[in-house]
Amino acid sequence: MRRILIVGGGYAGFYTAWRLEKKLRRSSAEVTLVDPRPYMTYQPFLPEVAAGSVEARHVAVSLRGHLRRTSIIAGSVTSIDHAHRTATVRLPGGPDRRIDYDTIVVTAGAVTRTFAIPGVAEDAIGLKHVEEAVAIRDRLLTAFERAAALPPGPDRRRLLTVTVVGGGFTGVEGFGELLSLATALLASYPELTLPDLAFHLVEADGRVLPEVTDDVARWVVRHLERRGAHVHLDTQLVSAVDGHIVLSTGEKYDNELLIWTAGNAANPIVATHTDLPSDDQGQLRVRADLRIGTDDAPIPDAWAAGDNAAVPDLTSPVSGTRTMPNAQHAVRQGKRLAANIVADLNGRRVKPYRHHSLGVVATLGLGHGVFQYRRLVVKGLPAWLMHRGYHVLAVPTWERKIRVLLVWLSALLFGRDTVSMAAVQHPRAAFAAAGTPGPAGDRVPPRPDRTPARVR
């Protein structure tokens, strides 16, 4: 049997394995997928998870639940030696394991790009994983509870101050959704008012949303500012020590919640721990048919797709353009990659990846959105409905689609669920605070007599 190893269970890896199960006979290949998480995260929904519009578990697609014929290994690939067709996997709490393969598919994705800014490593939260989105929501809700108990002043102001660094799609969508949540929460907290809120979006470039035109990007900034946001363009974060924000413009303020969405960086496994060819940005060199290598020197039995691959964009009129690192491309690349692997195994010709963009759509909060396809621009509620419609169709499996639709329907009828579960992040705190019994059990009060009364 042909041994196929898939490194990474994100969009591209999940869809590659899913399609291989449908196209390959059981006797023809053995597919193994390695990922440290047991699920694929549908990342476009993470801003709505942070705002409480989508349940966290509904954006996590179980790998074992949907890849029934694929062997799933919970671990991280630490090195790839394609010359000898082996990969090293680090298992959680266990020894490293060597996996032999015949064909490798590298879909390890990217990692969050960070910089050595004081305070960021200690205080910032990313928005790349579902756990981070849940933590952001709980911290914002907890901050409202604490602020409502304080008199007006700097302490209250700090608790209700949020800073998002990065003006790409993740940053802008997350910022807009959290602003929408915070504004809606004011109805439940009569002690607080709109001027108590301070939401800052910090972007080092001179504009936001690089995938849309300049006019649309400027409209997004004006729209957010009309809702009370502070948008800092051509601005960098200088320091965030102890929650005190210092910007490159000289502005300073105290902050409670710092969210880091300043782009992606190359996966270190791809960039430095493999003999497969990569470019100066740490991405694997990939041909248009998703085979690793160049047109003149393809690498046999090696394929890649998604954010860790420099996939040529054949639809662009500019030579050398690469496809954008987004979900729209990763999903379709995974499907094309699976079809090409099957074709290659059966001696048929493979096809290049070519996808014309369907446009870009972004949520800016409940009832607010923007959509652009070439010169067509839709704003406001219609764009927000388009955003929801597109992503509920794009999220994999009918089971997840129905769950998300049911949550949206319940939110429409009863509003968002605004209960903070921040204590979940420290599950043993209450137990540890209760203490443990001493040698004679004197630290635990005697148990009251609970003998039931006799029933006559």
XYZ file of C-alpha atoms in Angstrom:
456
model
C 0.000 0.000 0.000
C 1.083 3.544 -0.719
C 1.855 5.372 2.542
C 0.704 9.000 2.393
C 1.678 11.323 5.254
C -0.180 14.630 5.698
C 1.554 17.159 7.959
C -1.077 19.461 9.458
C -4.847 19.197 9.832
C -5.917 22.709 8.881
C -8.038 23.595 5.852
C -5.690 22.226 3.214
C -4.718 19.118 5.189
C -8.270 18.275 6.258
C -9.715 18.634 2.748
C -6.835 16.687 1.203
C -7.434 13.752 3.545
C -11.226 14.025 3.155
C -11.006 13.865 -0.640
C -8.388 11.101 -0.638
C -10.762 8.933 1.409
C -13.419 9.401 -1.253
C -11.151 8.879 -4.267
C -8.793 6.108 -3.145
C -9.646 2.474 -2.544
C -8.798 1.121 0.906
C -6.313 -1.316 -0.595
C -4.427 1.298 -2.621
C -3.162 3.704 0.051
C -2.764 4.236 3.776
C -3.282 7.872 4.790
C -1.843 9.277 8.038
C -2.464 12.813 9.302
C -0.384 14.422 12.058
C -1.603 17.469 13.984
C -1.294 18.490 17.646
C -5.011 19.363 17.800
C -7.762 16.771 17.297
C -9.822 19.141 15.164
C -9.735 21.533 12.220
C -10.621 25.100 13.204
C -12.837 27.087 10.836
C -10.937 30.330 11.432
C -13.307 32.797 9.680
C -15.758 32.212 12.544
C -13.252 33.028 15.301
C -14.249 36.735 15.499
C -17.855 35.646 16.008
C -16.753 33.139 18.654
C -15.002 35.991 20.465
C -18.231 38.021 20.268
C -20.445 35.144 21.406
C -22.339 34.849 18.108
C -21.056 31.321 17.412
C -20.389 28.535 19.905
C -16.728 27.593 20.201
C -17.202 23.862 19.599
C -19.174 24.532 16.429
C -16.118 25.945 14.629
C -13.991 22.920 15.567
C -14.428 20.058 13.094
C -13.392 16.742 14.633
C -10.681 14.991 12.614
C -11.536 11.518 13.878
C -15.249 12.165 13.517
C -15.011 12.915 9.793
C -11.821 11.188 8.606
C -12.869 7.614 9.280
C -10.258 5.934 7.064
C -7.325 8.174 8.009
C -4.933 7.352 10.832
C -4.786 10.398 13.133
C -1.669 11.022 15.225
C -1.879 13.715 17.914
C 1.569 15.249 17.747
C 3.814 17.775 16.029
C 6.148 17.045 13.151
C 9.550 18.408 14.161
C 11.567 17.455 11.075
C 11.146 16.056 7.569
C 13.889 14.071 5.834
C 12.439 13.582 2.383
C 15.641 12.081 1.010
C 15.014 9.071 3.252
C 11.182 9.436 3.269
C 10.946 9.840 7.048
C 9.429 12.392 9.407
C 9.959 12.828 13.141
C 6.869 13.394 15.289
C 6.934 14.737 18.841
C 4.172 13.150 20.875
C 2.698 14.988 23.881
C 4.290 13.567 27.008
C 5.988 10.773 25.114
C 9.107 9.968 23.091
C 9.647 11.147 19.530
C 8.373 8.795 16.863
C 9.717 8.228 13.363
C 7.192 7.766 10.564
C 8.156 6.308 7.208
C 6.183 7.379 4.153
C 6.116 7.139 0.382
C 4.316 10.425 -0.365
C 4.271 13.511 1.822
C 1.780 16.374 1.872
C 2.934 19.450 3.820
C -0.015 21.555 4.952
C 1.385 22.735 8.277
C 0.053 26.268 7.857
C 1.669 29.360 9.316
C 2.251 30.644 12.828
C 1.401 34.021 14.338
C 4.020 36.640 13.511
C 5.348 38.356 16.619
C 8.005 40.931 17.408
C 10.189 41.545 20.453
C 7.971 44.295 21.857
C 8.110 44.662 25.663
C 4.980 43.319 27.328
C 3.500 41.548 24.291
C 4.713 38.058 25.208
C 3.291 38.458 28.728
C -0.105 40.063 28.003
C -1.203 39.643 24.388
C -3.670 37.043 23.103
C -3.745 35.878 19.481
C -6.823 35.141 17.399
C -5.727 32.080 15.447
C -7.171 29.284 17.586
C -10.577 28.694 19.126
C -9.138 28.673 22.645
C -7.862 32.201 22.116
C -11.242 33.429 20.879
C -12.958 31.969 23.949
C -10.397 33.559 26.283
C -10.884 36.961 24.636
C -14.650 36.788 25.090
C -14.410 35.716 28.724
C -11.880 38.426 29.565
C -14.034 41.139 28.007
C -17.156 39.961 29.855
C -15.214 39.729 33.124
C -13.876 43.240 32.593
C -17.442 44.553 32.298
C -18.405 42.878 35.583
C -15.422 44.395 37.374
C -15.876 47.832 35.801
C -19.543 48.014 36.792
C -18.535 47.743 40.457
C -16.104 50.675 40.246
C -16.806 54.420 40.290
C -15.987 56.472 37.167
C -12.245 56.985 36.900
C -8.995 55.604 35.489
C -9.483 52.086 36.914
C -12.851 51.702 35.221
C -11.509 53.244 32.019
C -8.628 50.768 31.910
C -10.901 47.758 32.333
C -12.986 48.861 29.346
C -10.018 49.582 27.063
C -9.246 47.086 24.285
C -6.376 47.224 21.786
C -6.159 45.147 18.620
C -2.815 45.173 16.789
C -3.094 44.361 13.079
C -5.478 45.709 10.455
C -5.833 42.634 8.259
C -9.051 40.661 7.951
C -8.652 38.873 11.291
C -7.846 42.084 13.133
C -10.603 44.193 11.591
C -13.262 41.484 11.910
C -12.291 40.691 15.486
C -12.190 44.398 16.341
C -15.604 45.073 14.798
C -17.241 42.084 16.474
C -15.853 42.936 19.931
C -16.900 46.564 19.525
C -20.390 45.378 18.629
C -20.482 43.078 21.672
C -19.231 45.781 24.043
C -21.761 48.308 22.770
C -24.601 45.805 23.188
C -23.457 44.931 26.718
C -24.069 48.511 27.862
C -27.813 47.770 27.930
C -27.181 45.240 30.720
C -24.875 47.552 32.690
C -26.689 50.817 33.515
C -23.640 51.902 35.536
C -21.584 52.127 32.320
C -21.904 54.450 29.325
C -20.543 54.543 25.778
C -17.802 57.101 26.657
C -16.428 54.557 29.166
C -15.430 52.297 26.256
C -12.090 52.773 24.489
C -11.386 50.496 21.505
C -8.079 50.990 19.660
C -7.086 49.401 16.328
C -3.350 49.774 15.612
C -2.029 49.202 12.076
C 1.571 49.804 10.948
C 0.510 50.386 7.326
C -1.359 53.427 6.075
C -4.577 51.451 5.499
C -6.528 48.398 6.627
C -7.736 45.315 4.727
C -5.093 45.034 1.964
C -7.405 42.734 -0.060
C -9.900 45.539 -0.813
C -9.453 48.799 -2.722
C -8.318 52.013 -1.056
C -11.792 53.575 -1.163
C -13.367 50.606 0.598
C -10.557 50.520 3.184
C -11.107 54.215 3.967
C -14.861 53.603 4.321
C -14.202 50.814 6.838
C -12.077 53.157 8.962
C -14.733 55.895 8.877
C -17.431 53.349 9.739
C -15.536 52.083 12.786
C -14.762 55.602 13.959
C -18.428 56.578 13.721
C -19.123 53.740 16.147
C -16.644 55.180 18.657
C -13.452 53.343 17.691
C -9.942 54.815 17.599
C -8.085 53.690 14.448
C -4.333 54.363 14.450
C -2.807 54.046 10.949
C 0.926 54.310 10.203
C 1.364 53.433 13.866
C 3.298 50.731 15.667
C 3.050 49.335 19.171
C 6.204 50.278 21.070
C 5.487 48.828 24.524
C 2.726 47.076 26.451
C 4.414 46.477 29.800
C 1.934 45.925 32.642
C -0.956 46.902 30.384
C 0.440 50.372 29.685
C 0.294 50.934 25.919
C 2.870 53.144 24.203
C 2.421 53.844 20.477
C 4.996 55.108 17.986
C 3.001 58.352 17.688
C 3.717 59.085 21.345
C 0.206 58.292 22.537
C 0.013 56.423 25.852
C -2.883 54.830 27.716
C -3.686 51.966 30.103
C -5.182 48.849 28.560
C -6.937 45.702 29.797
C -7.202 43.439 26.740
C -4.435 43.265 24.104
C -5.156 41.191 20.975
C -2.355 40.452 18.506
C -3.324 39.812 14.857
C -0.312 41.304 13.065
C -0.067 38.723 10.298
C 1.500 35.289 9.888
C 5.053 34.016 9.856
C 6.584 30.953 8.241
C 6.123 27.685 10.087
C 9.541 26.905 11.622
C 9.262 23.246 10.638
C 8.965 24.201 6.984
C 11.519 26.985 7.148
C 14.392 25.266 8.959
C 13.703 21.596 9.697
C 13.342 19.957 6.303
C 15.404 19.223 3.222
C 12.529 20.357 0.991
C 13.240 23.616 -0.891
C 11.883 26.856 0.577
C 12.092 30.509 -0.437
C 13.488 33.513 1.447
C 10.185 33.894 3.338
C 10.301 30.356 4.691
C 7.560 28.985 2.421
C 7.935 25.807 0.399
C 8.592 26.317 -3.301
C 5.567 24.889 -5.084
C 4.651 24.506 -8.730
C 1.231 25.402 -10.083
C 0.144 21.749 -9.744
C 1.045 21.908 -6.006
C 4.037 19.615 -6.362
C 7.021 20.851 -4.337
C 9.923 22.097 -6.429
C 10.199 24.101 -9.632
C 9.076 23.457 -13.199
C 12.635 22.412 -14.049
C 13.294 20.439 -10.844
C 10.152 18.898 -9.322
C 10.525 16.912 -6.101
C 9.038 13.429 -6.498
C 6.324 12.363 -4.044
C 6.237 15.738 -2.264
C 3.271 18.107 -2.291
C 2.244 21.222 -0.380
C -0.625 23.692 -0.098
C -2.048 26.343 2.198
C -0.224 29.049 4.130
C 3.123 27.225 4.199
C 3.344 27.031 0.391
C 4.242 29.689 -2.171
C 1.549 28.695 -4.675
C 1.659 30.594 -8.015
C -1.488 32.585 -8.772
C -2.251 31.723 -12.398
C -5.249 34.094 -12.456
C -3.120 37.186 -11.782
C -1.864 39.240 -14.749
C 1.319 39.998 -12.798
C 4.039 37.377 -13.199
C 5.311 35.837 -9.975
C 2.173 36.591 -7.939
C 1.267 34.082 -5.252
C -2.167 33.128 -4.017
C -3.358 34.920 -0.883
C -2.944 32.935 2.367
C -6.645 32.657 3.172
C -9.290 29.996 3.711
C -10.800 30.441 0.250
C -7.577 29.265 -1.404
C -6.572 26.670 1.211
C -9.839 24.752 0.892
C -9.694 24.654 -2.883
C -6.001 23.819 -2.925
C -6.685 20.859 -0.651
C -9.295 19.540 -3.071
C -7.023 20.024 -6.109
C -4.078 18.491 -4.257
C -6.028 15.322 -3.467
C -7.164 15.011 -7.084
C -3.582 15.456 -8.316
C -2.206 12.848 -5.910
C -4.778 10.312 -7.108
C -4.007 11.166 -10.733
C -0.274 10.842 -10.120
C -0.676 7.462 -8.400
C -2.740 6.207 -11.340
C -0.328 7.504 -13.977
C -2.628 10.264 -15.175
C -1.805 13.880 -15.860
C -2.108 16.324 -12.968
C -3.759 19.728 -13.311
C -2.596 23.151 -12.128
C -4.395 24.972 -9.348
C -6.371 27.879 -10.718
C -9.097 29.742 -8.812
C -10.693 33.085 -9.593
C -11.551 34.972 -6.420
C -15.210 35.126 -5.483
C -14.601 38.512 -3.885
C -13.867 39.420 -0.290
C -16.396 39.799 2.504
C -15.851 40.891 6.099
C -18.031 41.252 9.147
C -17.644 44.476 11.112
C -19.970 43.467 13.930
C -23.574 42.402 14.276
C -25.477 43.846 11.295
C -22.366 45.526 9.827
C -20.241 44.253 6.955
C -18.532 44.989 3.658
C -18.241 42.961 0.432
C -16.245 43.698 -2.711
C -16.017 41.858 -6.011
C -14.020 43.880 -8.522
C -15.946 47.164 -8.777
C -19.041 45.900 -7.000
C -19.134 47.059 -3.367
C -21.871 46.171 -0.852
C -21.923 47.710 2.629
C -23.897 47.440 5.850
C -26.565 44.857 6.610
C -26.692 43.258 3.095
C -22.921 42.639 3.221
C -23.209 41.198 6.729
C -25.913 38.786 5.533
C -23.687 37.824 2.592
C -20.848 37.144 5.035
C -22.996 34.817 7.105
C -24.474 33.109 4.071
C -21.095 32.457 2.454
C -19.425 31.084 5.573
C -22.286 28.842 6.644
C -22.022 27.252 3.189
C -18.219 27.080 3.390
C -17.895 25.514 6.855
C -17.378 21.771 6.288
C -20.007 19.117 6.998
C -23.774 19.543 7.197
C -23.647 18.815 10.907
C -21.588 21.977 11.530
C -23.722 24.063 9.175
C -26.911 23.122 11.044
C -25.353 23.737 14.461
C -24.183 27.220 13.467
C -27.573 28.086 11.945
C -29.360 26.991 15.123
C -27.091 29.171 17.274
C -27.722 32.166 15.024
C -31.478 31.539 15.222
C -31.427 31.329 19.024
C -29.345 34.543 19.188
C -31.905 36.250 16.968
C -34.688 35.248 19.360
C -32.941 35.618 22.729
C -29.802 37.661 22.066
C -26.184 36.698 22.750
C -25.286 34.550 25.728
C -23.215 36.976 27.838
C -22.100 34.736 30.706
C -18.357 34.777 31.370
C -16.713 31.403 31.971
C -13.210 32.740 32.605
C -12.741 30.318 35.508
C -12.614 27.470 32.966
C -9.066 28.578 32.126
C -8.050 27.666 35.722
C -10.205 24.627 36.538
C -8.396 23.717 39.775
C -8.397 27.189 41.324
C -11.604 26.719 43.352
C -10.574 23.246 44.479
C -7.123 24.436 45.541
C -8.618 27.413 47.405
C -10.846 25.045 49.426
C -7.752 23.453 50.919
C -7.005 19.811 51.622
C -7.578 17.907 54.853
C -4.696 17.785 57.325
C -3.519 14.651 59.180
C -6.494 14.748 61.499
C -8.872 16.251 58.984
C -9.091 19.474 61.013
C -9.038 21.755 57.889
C -12.367 20.426 56.624
C -15.521 21.287 58.627
C -17.531 18.293 59.843
C -20.101 17.065 57.421
C -23.634 18.017 58.489
C -26.056 15.239 59.342
C -28.014 14.551 56.165
C -29.834 11.423 57.320
C -33.219 11.519 55.625
C -36.278 11.724 57.796
C -38.275 8.537 58.174
C -41.269 8.404 55.876
C -44.428 7.216 57.582
